[in-house]
Structures are given as C-alpha cells and as structure tokens.
C-alpha cells in the first residue's frame, strides 16, 4: 500500500508474456445468503496467464466471487467455467445437472486457492501439507511428489522448513507454504483470497514477492487484495466490486489515474490516504 | 461386629471374582469399541446426512440417552424374545451397552468435529478432497484431540456400568459377588470385594488415561523439527510398542 513497497517489487515484464484464450469465464452469476444478495449478475472473463486483481470494500462480494469460482460456495444463477470445467454442474442433453461433492472435488483439483488465514493442516508437517493432496488424492508416487514439494519450498524461499509444523512458522512463512500446497496440485488457475490481510506488515512483502514471481512465470491468477502496490506491479487488469457488482474494470495505469466509476475514485481516495 | 478379613481376602483372589473382573474388562472394551463405531456413525448421520438419516440419528440418540441402561438391557434380553428375537446373555449385554454408549459418544464426537476450524474444510476442499478424504485426512485427526479426554471418562463410566448387566445374569464382577454372597451369606465381604475390584480396574485405567491424554495434549508436531525418517522410525517403534526415547 505504501510507496516503498512499490519499489521493492520487481517490475512486471508484461510484454514478454502473451495472454492466451479465456480460462475463467463468469457469466451473470447470482449468489445470495438468505436475504442478503451478495453477487448481482457478475460477469468476468480471465485469459490464460492473466493476473486480475479484485478490490472493493468489505462486503462488496469479492471474496464470495472467489469462493464461488472454486465451488466453496454454490451459485444461485449464471455460469462459471474454469480450467475447462462447468463448475458445479455437468451438461446432459442441454440441461445442467448439479454435481455431487466427489465430482466437484475433481473440478477443484485444477484450481488452487490461498486463504486469508492460511488454513494449513496443523497436524502434519510442512512437507506433508504439500504432499498430502498429490499423494493421497491423485495417488502419485511419494518420492516423486516429495522432490517436487522440496522444489516448491525452494521456490517460496523456505527450503529448510520441510519438517517444521505450521505452528512453528510465522504468518508469512505459513502463507508461503499454503501457496506451495496449492501449487503442488499443478492448478491451471490460482485464486488468492486476501492473502496478506492477516499478516504483520513486515511479512507482507515476502508473500507478495512469491506472488509476483508466480505471475511472471505465466500463472493465471485472480487476486482479491487491498495491496495496490501489487496491483500496480503485477496486475494486467484491476477490478472494483461494489455492492455485488463489477463497477470498474481497467488496466492498472488507467484504474489508478483515470477511473470511470465514482466508486473507484472514492475507494482509491480512502485506501491511498491511510 | 461380624467382619472377617480372612473371608474378604479369600474373595479378592477367588477364582470366580478374577473371572468376573476379566469379564468386566473385556465386556467394557468390546462395548466401548462398538459404541465408538455407533457413535461415529450417528454423529456423521446427524451432521452430514439427508433428512431421513439425520432424524434416524436424532431419534437413536434421544431414545438411548433418555432411558435407563437397565431397562434397555432387560428389554433386549427378556423382552425381545417375545418378538422372536433371541439373543444370548453376552450378545444382549454387549448390544445394550454399546447402543447406550454410542448415543452418548455421538454427541461427544459431533462436538469434536465441530471444534475443528471451518477453514480446514475450505482448505481441504480447495485441494480437491472428497468428503471421505477430508474427514479421514484432515478433520478427524484434529477432532481426536477434543474427543480423547471425554472418551476416557466415558470408558471409566463404562467399567462400572457393566455391573448392570448382572441383572440379565451376565457373569461379570457384580454377578460373581452376588453368587458368592448367596453361597456363604458373607454379603458385606462379597460386595466390598467387588467394589475393591472396580476400584482397581478404574485406577489402572486412570493411569493409562493420563498417559494417553498427555500424548494428545501437546501441540501438533514435535518440540523440535524432526525429519520424516526419524518420524517414520518412531512410528514403527510405537507399533512394536517398545518405549521410545525422545531425542
């Protein structure tokens, strides 16, 4: 959020990447919790390799949108296609049929998700956190997966922590392990739900560095965050949600300097003057 | 005063009493194990089942927690034959005790599962675990910590509750004491002896319980990071149940 942080982040070599076809397509999604209409006809398309930052006030529906994409919440209307799946449904003779839990689980394996509170498995070590899903769900070879997990730990800067337990790590370290755990399933899209909101300020940049690194390697990312430094440095597009709707959708240069929506101007004035 | 230490001590090591004590132990263990299975099943049905399963579980818990075990045992052993269901004494005792225990354990297990952070469900679903994988790999291992202490207390209770099976002539401690009392009319010595045996069994269990709880009270993970191989070796050693020294 601060100017110093902007400078810490390496510049984005956007021009070296070429964006592919849409890999996440959200159309007219509706979601309510009881009387609370959280998502009102949200549409959004994300291309392969693209980094999209979603921001907005709390209660604007941004986290719910992310959770709907990953099917942690079911949707009440519209469609979500991600990584080649019609999330939560299958099509039979032109009709949509809701999938069972175990079939949704298969779709979820192609999306990675990182949570605000890390949600590491506290009862197993760091390396087992990372290897659990590939070994126990995909039934892959243990030795091979462990090698990959070690490579992932090096990538997130924690090569010496494989035998530590989550409680022995700082918040920033836990979040980096959580990123490694999600990457171990080789997802096509990574979803980040306020990944730095629960962190002490001095740990934010270590997590953002990993995320920027990931974006430069062509990972498709949808990031809900208030870290405007990250948005400037890594995003291809910044989206503002307000009251369950997308009210602004622009490249970072335009989003920060010349936004179209009054909500964006108001949001930026609040967040940048802290 | 008419109390004979001689008779009392002869009862303590009496063959019938020893046999009764042993029966009490295995009856408790088997009933507890089956009760645990029933409890897990009922808790799962109540928490994750559809309406029919949920109501079945609710009804089971309500029925068996709301009626005395004594009546449950009597109905199973002496009542069911009227419907053509004939169970032996041992079968009736185990069934009655397990059904009763399961109803109590269901609530304990349910609260244990609910004590696990909601984020764990999110995280395990996000990596693509099915319900079964999620339960087995993530939720239950963590719920165990909350479940273990009350489970130990339930087993303590079970050791004593088995005495009720004496009314359907299950030959456990209480029944054996009755038999001794009826043959020699040393009522006080016989029942005091049975009481002593219950004390001994419960005390032994307390020692075991303290050790189990100590094992589960520690935060997850070792005090120092231990390598995977060391952990594997430790597990193997635990399976052979040799005492292992922590490094």
Short mmCIF file of C-alpha atoms in Angstrom, two decimals:
data_model
loop_
_atom_site.label_atom_id
_atom_site.label_comp_id
_atom_site.label_asym_id
_atom_site.label_seq_id
_atom_site.Cartn_x
_atom_site.Cartn_y
_atom_site.Cartn_z
CA UNK A 1 0.00 0.00 0.00
CA UNK A 2 2.96 2.26 0.54
CA UNK A 3 5.30 3.77 -2.00
CA UNK A 4 8.29 1.90 -0.56
CA UNK A 5 6.58 -1.38 -1.26
CA UNK A 6 6.03 -0.48 -4.87
CA UNK A 7 9.74 -0.10 -5.26
CA UNK A 8 10.53 -3.41 -3.57
CA UNK A 9 8.53 -5.31 -6.14
CA UNK A 10 10.37 -6.20 -9.31
CA UNK A 11 8.98 -4.59 -12.46
CA UNK A 12 6.49 -6.67 -14.37
CA UNK A 13 7.81 -7.95 -17.69
CA UNK A 14 4.30 -7.96 -19.09
CA UNK A 15 5.47 -7.51 -22.64
CA UNK A 16 7.29 -10.86 -22.65
CA UNK A 17 4.11 -12.76 -21.88
CA UNK A 18 1.33 -13.33 -24.29
CA UNK A 19 -2.10 -13.91 -22.91
CA UNK A 20 -3.97 -16.96 -24.10
CA UNK A 21 -7.63 -17.83 -24.54
CA UNK A 22 -10.08 -17.22 -21.70
CA UNK A 23 -9.62 -19.84 -18.97
CA UNK A 24 -12.13 -18.46 -16.45
CA UNK A 25 -15.48 -17.30 -17.78
CA UNK A 26 -18.02 -15.98 -15.31
CA UNK A 27 -21.44 -15.11 -16.70
CA UNK A 28 -24.32 -13.45 -14.90
CA UNK A 29 -23.55 -15.08 -11.58
CA UNK A 30 -26.03 -14.62 -8.77
CA UNK A 31 -25.46 -15.53 -5.15
CA UNK A 32 -27.50 -14.86 -2.03
CA UNK A 33 -27.06 -15.79 1.59
CA UNK A 34 -30.63 -15.75 2.81
CA UNK A 35 -31.97 -12.26 2.14
CA UNK A 36 -28.52 -10.91 1.50
CA UNK A 37 -27.99 -10.62 -2.26
CA UNK A 38 -24.17 -10.82 -2.40
CA UNK A 39 -23.44 -11.24 -6.12
CA UNK A 40 -25.72 -9.41 -8.53
CA UNK A 41 -25.25 -10.58 -12.07
CA UNK A 42 -21.45 -10.68 -12.07
CA UNK A 43 -19.67 -11.36 -15.35
CA UNK A 44 -15.93 -11.57 -15.80
CA UNK A 45 -13.53 -13.28 -18.14
CA UNK A 46 -9.89 -14.05 -17.38
CA UNK A 47 -7.41 -15.18 -20.02
CA UNK A 48 -4.72 -17.77 -19.57
CA UNK A 49 -1.66 -16.18 -18.00
CA UNK A 50 -3.53 -13.09 -16.96
CA UNK A 51 -3.32 -11.56 -13.49
CA UNK A 52 -6.53 -9.94 -12.32
CA UNK A 53 -6.72 -8.03 -9.08
CA UNK A 54 -10.15 -7.61 -7.49
CA UNK A 55 -10.62 -4.94 -4.87
CA UNK A 56 -13.51 -3.32 -3.13
CA UNK A 57 -14.84 -2.58 0.32
CA UNK A 58 -15.58 -5.44 2.69
CA UNK A 59 -19.00 -6.82 1.90
CA UNK A 60 -18.72 -5.94 -1.78
CA UNK A 61 -18.81 -9.63 -2.71
CA UNK A 62 -15.22 -10.07 -3.88
CA UNK A 63 -14.37 -12.97 -1.57
CA UNK A 64 -17.70 -14.62 -2.27
CA UNK A 65 -16.98 -14.41 -6.00
CA UNK A 66 -13.65 -16.16 -5.48
CA UNK A 67 -15.26 -18.84 -3.31
CA UNK A 68 -17.93 -19.38 -5.95
CA UNK A 69 -15.30 -19.85 -8.65
CA UNK A 70 -13.71 -22.59 -6.53
CA UNK A 71 -17.12 -24.03 -5.62
CA UNK A 72 -16.63 -23.49 -1.91
CA UNK A 73 -20.00 -21.80 -2.32
CA UNK A 74 -22.61 -22.92 -4.80
CA UNK A 75 -24.11 -20.30 -7.10
CA UNK A 76 -27.79 -19.45 -7.43
CA UNK A 77 -27.68 -18.39 -11.07
CA UNK A 78 -25.41 -17.89 -14.05
CA UNK A 79 -22.43 -19.99 -15.08
CA UNK A 80 -18.82 -20.29 -14.10
CA UNK A 81 -16.41 -22.04 -16.42
CA UNK A 82 -12.89 -22.52 -15.15
CA UNK A 83 -9.99 -24.68 -16.36
CA UNK A 84 -12.30 -26.39 -18.82
CA UNK A 85 -14.97 -27.28 -16.26
CA UNK A 86 -18.50 -26.04 -15.91
CA UNK A 87 -18.05 -25.51 -12.19
CA UNK A 88 -20.54 -27.36 -10.02
CA UNK A 89 -22.53 -28.80 -12.90
CA UNK A 90 -22.43 -31.11 -15.86
CA UNK A 91 -24.32 -30.73 -19.07
CA UNK A 92 -26.62 -33.54 -20.15
CA UNK A 93 -28.76 -33.07 -23.26
CA UNK A 94 -28.54 -29.31 -22.97
CA UNK A 95 -29.62 -29.41 -19.33
CA UNK A 96 -27.50 -28.56 -16.36
CA UNK A 97 -27.26 -31.17 -13.64
CA UNK A 98 -25.76 -30.32 -10.25
CA UNK A 99 -22.70 -32.40 -9.44
CA UNK A 100 -22.11 -34.45 -6.33
CA UNK A 101 -19.46 -33.45 -3.80
CA UNK A 102 -16.96 -36.01 -5.09
CA UNK A 103 -17.36 -34.80 -8.68
CA UNK A 104 -16.96 -31.18 -7.64
CA UNK A 105 -13.78 -32.24 -5.82
CA UNK A 106 -12.34 -33.37 -9.17
CA UNK A 107 -13.02 -29.95 -10.69
CA UNK A 108 -11.49 -28.21 -7.69
CA UNK A 109 -8.20 -30.05 -8.25
CA UNK A 110 -7.49 -27.85 -11.28
CA UNK A 111 -7.85 -24.64 -9.28
CA UNK A 112 -5.56 -23.57 -6.46
CA UNK A 113 -6.78 -21.41 -3.61
CA UNK A 114 -4.92 -19.41 -0.97
CA UNK A 115 -6.82 -18.15 2.05
CA UNK A 116 -6.56 -15.12 4.29
CA UNK A 117 -5.95 -17.32 7.34
CA UNK A 118 -3.58 -19.73 5.54
CA UNK A 119 -5.56 -22.76 6.74
CA UNK A 120 -2.56 -25.06 6.76
CA UNK A 121 -3.20 -28.52 8.18
CA UNK A 122 -1.83 -28.11 11.73
CA UNK A 123 -1.50 -31.82 12.43
CA UNK A 124 1.09 -32.58 9.75
CA UNK A 125 4.49 -31.17 8.84
CA UNK A 126 5.12 -28.58 6.14
CA UNK A 127 6.16 -31.15 3.55
CA UNK A 128 3.14 -33.34 4.33
CA UNK A 129 0.90 -30.31 3.94
CA UNK A 130 2.23 -30.01 0.41
CA UNK A 131 2.35 -33.69 -0.50
CA UNK A 132 -0.93 -34.80 1.10
CA UNK A 133 -3.21 -34.00 -1.81
CA UNK A 134 -0.99 -35.24 -4.68
CA UNK A 135 -0.16 -38.45 -2.79
CA UNK A 136 -3.49 -39.26 -1.16
CA UNK A 137 -5.86 -37.90 -3.80
CA UNK A 138 -4.00 -38.27 -7.09
CA UNK A 139 -2.22 -41.42 -5.78
CA UNK A 140 1.06 -40.22 -7.18
CA UNK A 141 4.47 -41.65 -6.31
CA UNK A 142 5.55 -40.42 -2.86
CA UNK A 143 9.25 -39.92 -3.64
CA UNK A 144 8.47 -38.01 -6.80
CA UNK A 145 5.94 -35.75 -5.08
CA UNK A 146 8.35 -35.07 -2.20
CA UNK A 147 11.01 -33.98 -4.69
CA UNK A 148 8.51 -31.61 -6.29
CA UNK A 149 7.46 -30.35 -2.86
CA UNK A 150 11.08 -29.58 -1.99
CA UNK A 151 11.43 -27.66 -5.26
CA UNK A 152 8.27 -25.72 -4.39
CA UNK A 153 9.63 -24.92 -0.93
CA UNK A 154 12.81 -23.57 -2.55
CA UNK A 155 10.64 -21.53 -4.88
CA UNK A 156 8.78 -19.89 -1.98
CA UNK A 157 12.03 -19.38 -0.11
CA UNK A 158 11.58 -21.98 2.64
CA UNK A 159 13.98 -24.80 1.71
CA UNK A 160 14.87 -25.53 5.35
CA UNK A 161 11.34 -25.79 6.73
CA UNK A 162 10.13 -29.07 5.30
CA UNK A 163 9.96 -30.84 8.65
CA UNK A 164 8.61 -27.92 10.65
CA UNK A 165 4.99 -27.86 11.76
CA UNK A 166 2.72 -24.94 10.85
CA UNK A 167 2.62 -23.63 14.43
CA UNK A 168 6.40 -23.22 14.33
CA UNK A 169 6.21 -20.82 11.37
CA UNK A 170 5.47 -17.12 11.15
CA UNK A 171 2.36 -15.96 9.33
CA UNK A 172 4.32 -15.02 6.23
CA UNK A 173 6.02 -18.41 6.17
CA UNK A 174 2.70 -20.21 6.65
CA UNK A 175 1.18 -18.32 3.76
CA UNK A 176 4.11 -19.22 1.51
CA UNK A 177 3.67 -22.88 2.46
CA UNK A 178 -0.04 -22.51 1.64
CA UNK A 179 0.91 -21.22 -1.81
CA UNK A 180 3.26 -24.20 -2.26
CA UNK A 181 0.49 -26.56 -1.14
CA UNK A 182 -1.87 -25.15 -3.77
CA UNK A 183 0.81 -25.28 -6.48
CA UNK A 184 1.56 -28.94 -5.72
CA UNK A 185 -1.71 -29.89 -7.44
CA UNK A 186 -0.44 -28.13 -10.59
CA UNK A 187 -3.51 -25.92 -10.88
CA UNK A 188 -4.34 -24.04 -14.04
CA UNK A 189 -5.62 -21.06 -12.11
CA UNK A 190 -4.61 -19.69 -8.71
CA UNK A 191 -7.14 -17.84 -6.58
CA UNK A 192 -5.91 -15.65 -3.72
CA UNK A 193 -8.43 -14.51 -1.10
CA UNK A 194 -6.85 -11.54 0.70
CA UNK A 195 -3.57 -13.44 1.14
CA UNK A 196 -1.83 -10.70 3.09
CA UNK A 197 -4.68 -9.29 5.18
CA UNK A 198 -3.88 -11.39 8.24
CA UNK A 199 -0.14 -10.71 8.11
CA UNK A 200 2.04 -8.39 10.12
CA UNK A 201 3.23 -5.53 7.88
CA UNK A 202 6.83 -6.74 7.75
CA UNK A 203 5.74 -10.10 6.34
CA UNK A 204 3.53 -8.82 3.57
CA UNK A 205 6.27 -8.28 1.03
CA UNK A 206 7.70 -11.82 1.39
CA UNK A 207 4.34 -13.20 0.32
CA UNK A 208 3.82 -10.62 -2.43
CA UNK A 209 7.29 -11.39 -3.80
CA UNK A 210 6.29 -15.02 -4.24
CA UNK A 211 3.06 -13.98 -5.93
CA UNK A 212 4.82 -11.58 -8.31
CA UNK A 213 7.32 -14.33 -9.12
CA UNK A 214 4.43 -16.68 -9.86
CA UNK A 215 2.79 -14.13 -12.15
CA UNK A 216 5.93 -13.63 -14.19
CA UNK A 217 6.04 -17.37 -14.80
CA UNK A 218 2.73 -17.25 -16.60
CA UNK A 219 0.36 -18.44 -13.87
CA UNK A 220 -3.22 -17.29 -14.29
CA UNK A 221 -4.12 -15.52 -11.08
CA UNK A 222 -7.21 -13.90 -9.61
CA UNK A 223 -6.23 -11.96 -6.53
CA UNK A 224 -8.56 -10.34 -4.03
CA UNK A 225 -6.38 -7.83 -2.22
CA UNK A 226 -6.02 -4.30 -0.96
CA UNK A 227 -2.32 -4.27 -1.81
CA UNK A 228 -2.38 -1.60 -4.50
CA UNK A 229 1.40 -1.89 -4.85
CA UNK A 230 0.90 -5.46 -6.01
CA UNK A 231 -1.89 -4.39 -8.36
CA UNK A 232 0.34 -1.78 -9.94
CA UNK A 233 3.30 -4.12 -10.27
CA UNK A 234 1.71 -7.38 -11.31
CA UNK A 235 -1.86 -6.94 -12.49
CA UNK A 236 -2.95 -6.91 -16.11
CA UNK A 237 -6.35 -5.72 -15.02
CA UNK A 238 -7.81 -4.28 -11.83
CA UNK A 239 -11.45 -4.72 -10.97
CA UNK A 240 -13.50 -2.86 -8.42
CA UNK A 241 -16.54 -4.54 -6.94
CA UNK A 242 -19.21 -2.53 -5.22
CA UNK A 243 -22.38 -3.91 -3.69
CA UNK A 244 -22.19 -7.23 -5.52
CA UNK A 245 -21.37 -5.81 -8.93
CA UNK A 246 -18.30 -5.11 -11.03
CA UNK A 247 -18.23 -1.33 -11.35
CA UNK A 248 -14.75 -0.79 -12.78
CA UNK A 249 -12.54 -2.95 -14.94
CA UNK A 250 -9.34 -1.39 -16.28
CA UNK A 251 -5.59 -1.89 -16.72
CA UNK A 252 -3.73 -0.63 -13.61
CA UNK A 253 -2.47 2.57 -15.28
CA UNK A 254 -5.99 3.63 -16.09
CA UNK A 255 -7.51 2.27 -12.87
CA UNK A 256 -5.27 4.35 -10.67
CA UNK A 257 -5.07 7.55 -12.73
CA UNK A 258 -8.26 7.82 -14.71
CA UNK A 259 -11.03 5.60 -13.37
CA UNK A 260 -14.51 5.81 -14.84
CA UNK A 261 -16.60 4.97 -11.80
CA UNK A 262 -17.12 7.35 -8.91
CA UNK A 263 -16.91 4.31 -6.62
CA UNK A 264 -13.33 3.76 -7.76
CA UNK A 265 -12.37 7.37 -7.09
CA UNK A 266 -13.89 7.12 -3.63
CA UNK A 267 -12.27 3.73 -2.93
CA UNK A 268 -8.85 4.93 -4.05
CA UNK A 269 -9.08 8.12 -2.03
CA UNK A 270 -9.80 6.07 1.07
CA UNK A 271 -7.24 3.37 0.58
CA UNK A 272 -4.35 5.50 -0.64
CA UNK A 273 -4.55 8.12 2.07
CA UNK A 274 -4.11 5.80 5.01
CA UNK B 1 -19.01 -56.94 64.75
CA UNK B 2 -19.07 -59.65 62.21
CA UNK B 3 -16.48 -58.86 59.56
CA UNK B 4 -13.90 -61.44 58.52
CA UNK B 5 -10.73 -60.21 56.88
CA UNK B 6 -9.89 -63.78 56.15
CA UNK B 7 -13.02 -64.30 54.07
CA UNK B 8 -12.63 -60.89 52.46
CA UNK B 9 -9.07 -61.64 51.25
CA UNK B 10 -10.09 -65.10 50.13
CA UNK B 11 -12.78 -63.44 47.99
CA UNK B 12 -10.34 -60.95 46.48
CA UNK B 13 -8.33 -63.74 44.90
CA UNK B 14 -11.28 -66.09 44.49
CA UNK B 15 -11.40 -67.72 41.06
CA UNK B 16 -14.96 -66.51 40.43
CA UNK B 17 -14.01 -62.92 41.27
CA UNK B 18 -10.96 -62.97 39.00
CA UNK B 19 -13.06 -64.42 36.23
CA UNK B 20 -15.68 -61.73 36.87
CA UNK B 21 -13.09 -58.96 36.78
CA UNK B 22 -11.75 -60.23 33.49
CA UNK B 23 -15.28 -60.40 32.07
CA UNK B 24 -15.89 -56.82 33.19
CA UNK B 25 -12.75 -55.74 31.34
CA UNK B 26 -13.49 -57.40 28.03
CA UNK B 27 -17.17 -56.55 28.17
CA UNK B 28 -16.23 -52.89 28.69
CA UNK B 29 -13.66 -52.88 25.91
CA UNK B 30 -15.90 -54.56 23.34
CA UNK B 31 -18.95 -52.47 24.23
CA UNK B 32 -16.87 -49.30 24.11
CA UNK B 33 -15.36 -50.20 20.73
CA UNK B 34 -18.76 -50.98 19.23
CA UNK B 35 -20.22 -47.90 20.91
CA UNK B 36 -17.49 -45.81 19.33
CA UNK B 37 -18.37 -47.19 15.90
CA UNK B 38 -22.06 -46.46 16.50
CA UNK B 39 -21.19 -43.02 17.86
CA UNK B 40 -19.13 -42.07 14.82
CA UNK B 41 -21.88 -43.34 12.54
CA UNK B 42 -24.63 -41.47 14.40
CA UNK B 43 -22.55 -38.28 14.56
CA UNK B 44 -21.88 -38.44 10.81
CA UNK B 45 -25.53 -39.13 10.05
CA UNK B 46 -26.63 -36.25 12.23
CA UNK B 47 -24.09 -33.79 10.83
CA UNK B 48 -23.90 -34.69 7.15
CA UNK B 49 -26.86 -36.94 6.38
CA UNK B 50 -30.03 -36.14 4.49
CA UNK B 51 -33.22 -35.58 6.43
CA UNK B 52 -34.00 -39.29 6.94
CA UNK B 53 -30.51 -40.14 8.19
CA UNK B 54 -30.45 -37.07 10.41
CA UNK B 55 -33.78 -37.87 12.01
CA UNK B 56 -32.82 -41.51 12.47
CA UNK B 57 -29.68 -40.44 14.32
CA UNK B 58 -31.59 -37.87 16.36
CA UNK B 59 -34.16 -40.48 17.33
CA UNK B 60 -31.50 -43.02 18.29
CA UNK B 61 -29.65 -40.53 20.48
CA UNK B 62 -32.85 -39.28 22.07
CA UNK B 63 -34.13 -42.79 22.78
CA UNK B 64 -30.98 -44.25 24.30
CA UNK B 65 -29.96 -41.20 26.28
CA UNK B 66 -33.47 -40.78 27.57
CA UNK B 67 -33.97 -44.26 29.01
CA UNK B 68 -32.06 -46.16 31.73
CA UNK B 69 -29.47 -48.69 30.55
CA UNK B 70 -31.01 -51.17 32.94
CA UNK B 71 -34.32 -51.08 31.08
CA UNK B 72 -32.53 -51.27 27.73
CA UNK B 73 -30.69 -54.41 28.86
CA UNK B 74 -33.81 -56.04 30.25
CA UNK B 75 -35.84 -55.28 27.13
CA UNK B 76 -33.12 -56.67 24.86
CA UNK B 77 -32.61 -59.87 26.83
CA UNK B 78 -36.02 -60.69 28.25
CA UNK B 79 -38.35 -58.58 26.10
CA UNK B 80 -37.18 -59.19 22.55
CA UNK B 81 -37.75 -62.99 22.66
CA UNK B 82 -41.45 -62.11 22.66
CA UNK B 83 -40.87 -60.76 19.15
CA UNK B 84 -38.90 -63.85 18.23
CA UNK B 85 -35.50 -62.20 18.62
CA UNK B 86 -33.45 -64.37 20.95
CA UNK B 87 -30.02 -63.15 21.95
CA UNK B 88 -27.62 -64.84 24.34
CA UNK B 89 -26.69 -63.13 27.59
CA UNK B 90 -23.35 -62.00 26.20
CA UNK B 91 -24.89 -60.71 22.97
CA UNK B 92 -27.58 -58.84 24.86
CA UNK B 93 -25.12 -57.29 27.29
CA UNK B 94 -22.79 -56.12 24.52
CA UNK B 95 -25.64 -54.85 22.34
CA UNK B 96 -27.32 -52.94 25.18
CA UNK B 97 -24.15 -51.36 26.49
CA UNK B 98 -22.87 -50.48 23.00
CA UNK B 99 -26.17 -48.93 21.90
CA UNK B 100 -26.34 -46.86 25.06
CA UNK B 101 -22.70 -45.79 24.84
CA UNK B 102 -22.98 -44.95 21.15
CA UNK B 103 -25.74 -42.44 21.87
CA UNK B 104 -23.52 -40.58 24.32
CA UNK B 105 -20.40 -40.82 22.17
CA UNK B 106 -22.28 -39.46 19.14
CA UNK B 107 -22.65 -36.11 20.88
CA UNK B 108 -19.02 -36.13 22.03
CA UNK B 109 -17.78 -36.92 18.52
CA UNK B 110 -20.06 -34.33 16.99
CA UNK B 111 -18.74 -31.58 19.23
CA UNK B 112 -15.18 -32.75 18.50
CA UNK B 113 -15.74 -32.43 14.76
CA UNK B 114 -17.39 -29.04 15.21
CA UNK B 115 -14.37 -27.82 17.18
CA UNK B 116 -12.17 -28.13 14.08
CA UNK B 117 -11.74 -24.77 12.36
CA UNK B 118 -14.06 -24.17 9.39
CA UNK B 119 -11.03 -23.08 7.37
CA UNK B 120 -9.78 -26.68 7.42
CA UNK B 121 -12.83 -27.76 5.44
CA UNK B 122 -12.27 -24.93 2.95
CA UNK B 123 -8.59 -25.78 2.56
CA UNK B 124 -9.16 -29.50 2.10
CA UNK B 125 -11.95 -28.91 -0.41
CA UNK B 126 -9.78 -26.40 -2.27
CA UNK B 127 -7.09 -29.02 -2.92
CA UNK B 128 -9.82 -31.30 -4.23
CA UNK B 129 -10.53 -33.71 -1.37
CA UNK B 130 -13.80 -35.60 -1.38
CA UNK B 131 -15.88 -35.72 1.79
CA UNK B 132 -14.36 -39.01 2.83
CA UNK B 133 -10.77 -37.88 2.24
CA UNK B 134 -11.46 -34.64 4.06
CA UNK B 135 -12.87 -36.44 7.09
CA UNK B 136 -10.18 -39.07 7.21
CA UNK B 137 -7.09 -36.97 6.44
CA UNK B 138 -7.92 -33.59 7.90
CA UNK B 139 -10.97 -33.30 10.15
CA UNK B 140 -10.95 -36.45 12.29
CA UNK B 141 -7.20 -36.37 13.12
CA UNK B 142 -7.77 -32.89 14.54
CA UNK B 143 -11.11 -33.69 16.18
CA UNK B 144 -9.45 -36.61 18.00
CA UNK B 145 -7.72 -34.16 20.34
CA UNK B 146 -11.03 -32.80 21.57
CA UNK B 147 -12.65 -36.22 21.68
CA UNK B 148 -9.97 -38.14 23.61
CA UNK B 149 -10.41 -36.69 27.14
CA UNK B 150 -14.20 -37.17 27.40
CA UNK B 151 -13.79 -40.57 25.73
CA UNK B 152 -11.50 -41.64 28.59
CA UNK B 153 -14.11 -40.55 31.12
CA UNK B 154 -16.78 -42.48 29.25
CA UNK B 155 -14.68 -45.63 29.48
CA UNK B 156 -14.25 -45.06 33.19
CA UNK B 157 -18.04 -44.94 33.42
CA UNK B 158 -18.41 -47.99 31.21
CA UNK B 159 -16.28 -50.14 33.56
CA UNK B 160 -18.86 -49.50 36.27
CA UNK B 161 -21.98 -49.50 34.10
CA UNK B 162 -21.25 -53.09 33.06
CA UNK B 163 -22.36 -54.08 36.60
CA UNK B 164 -25.95 -53.53 35.41
CA UNK B 165 -25.54 -56.48 33.07
CA UNK B 166 -25.63 -58.66 36.19
CA UNK B 167 -29.43 -58.39 36.14
CA UNK B 168 -29.53 -60.35 32.89
CA UNK B 169 -27.12 -62.84 34.51
CA UNK B 170 -24.00 -61.70 32.67
CA UNK B 171 -21.24 -63.22 34.79
CA UNK B 172 -19.17 -60.13 35.43
CA UNK B 173 -17.88 -58.79 38.76
CA UNK B 174 -21.23 -57.82 40.25
CA UNK B 175 -22.86 -61.12 39.34
CA UNK B 176 -19.96 -63.08 40.75
CA UNK B 177 -20.17 -61.12 44.01
CA UNK B 178 -23.90 -61.92 44.17
CA UNK B 179 -23.16 -65.58 43.65
CA UNK B 180 -20.53 -65.60 46.40
CA UNK B 181 -22.83 -63.70 48.73
CA UNK B 182 -25.62 -66.19 48.15
CA UNK B 183 -23.49 -69.27 48.80
CA UNK B 184 -21.84 -68.22 52.05
CA UNK B 185 -24.05 -65.31 53.17
CA UNK B 186 -20.95 -63.11 53.67
CA UNK B 187 -22.75 -60.29 51.90
CA UNK B 188 -20.59 -57.41 53.10
CA UNK B 189 -17.31 -59.15 52.29
CA UNK B 190 -18.51 -60.23 48.86
CA UNK B 191 -19.76 -56.84 47.70
CA UNK B 192 -16.85 -54.95 49.29
CA UNK B 193 -14.56 -57.25 47.37
CA UNK B 194 -16.38 -56.42 44.13
CA UNK B 195 -16.12 -52.72 44.96
CA UNK B 196 -12.38 -53.13 45.53
CA UNK B 197 -12.01 -54.77 42.13
CA UNK B 198 -13.87 -51.93 40.42
CA UNK B 199 -11.53 -49.50 42.19
CA UNK B 200 -8.51 -51.43 40.97
CA UNK B 201 -9.77 -51.55 37.36
CA UNK B 202 -10.70 -47.86 37.33
CA UNK B 203 -7.34 -46.92 38.87
CA UNK B 204 -5.42 -48.89 36.26
CA UNK B 205 -7.48 -47.18 33.57
CA UNK B 206 -6.76 -43.75 35.10
CA UNK B 207 -3.03 -44.36 34.77
CA UNK B 208 -3.46 -45.35 31.12
CA UNK B 209 -5.79 -42.41 30.53
CA UNK B 210 -3.28 -39.90 31.89
CA UNK B 211 -0.64 -41.23 29.51
CA UNK B 212 -2.96 -41.12 26.51
CA UNK B 213 -4.11 -37.60 27.31
CA UNK B 214 -0.52 -36.40 27.78
CA UNK B 215 0.20 -37.70 24.31
CA UNK B 216 -2.68 -35.73 22.80
CA UNK B 217 -2.37 -32.59 24.89
CA UNK B 218 0.89 -31.47 23.31
CA UNK B 219 0.56 -29.09 20.36
CA UNK B 220 0.77 -30.74 16.96
CA UNK B 221 4.29 -31.60 15.92
CA UNK B 222 7.45 -32.28 17.90
CA UNK B 223 9.18 -29.66 20.01
CA UNK B 224 12.00 -29.63 17.52
CA UNK B 225 11.54 -30.26 13.85
CA UNK B 226 12.19 -33.97 13.31
CA UNK B 227 12.99 -35.41 9.93
CA UNK B 228 10.49 -37.61 8.11
CA UNK B 229 12.70 -40.67 8.52
CA UNK B 230 13.06 -40.15 12.25
CA UNK B 231 9.31 -39.83 12.50
CA UNK B 232 8.80 -42.98 10.50
CA UNK B 233 11.21 -44.85 12.75
CA UNK B 234 9.36 -43.54 15.77
CA UNK B 235 6.05 -44.72 14.38
CA UNK B 236 7.48 -48.15 13.64
CA UNK B 237 8.81 -48.33 17.18
CA UNK B 238 5.43 -47.30 18.53
CA UNK B 239 3.75 -50.07 16.58
CA UNK B 240 6.07 -52.62 18.18
CA UNK B 241 5.04 -50.85 21.39
CA UNK B 242 8.56 -50.60 22.66
CA UNK B 243 9.17 -47.50 24.73
CA UNK B 244 10.80 -44.79 22.64
CA UNK B 245 13.10 -42.11 23.98
CA UNK B 246 12.61 -38.65 22.53
CA UNK B 247 15.80 -37.21 21.15
#
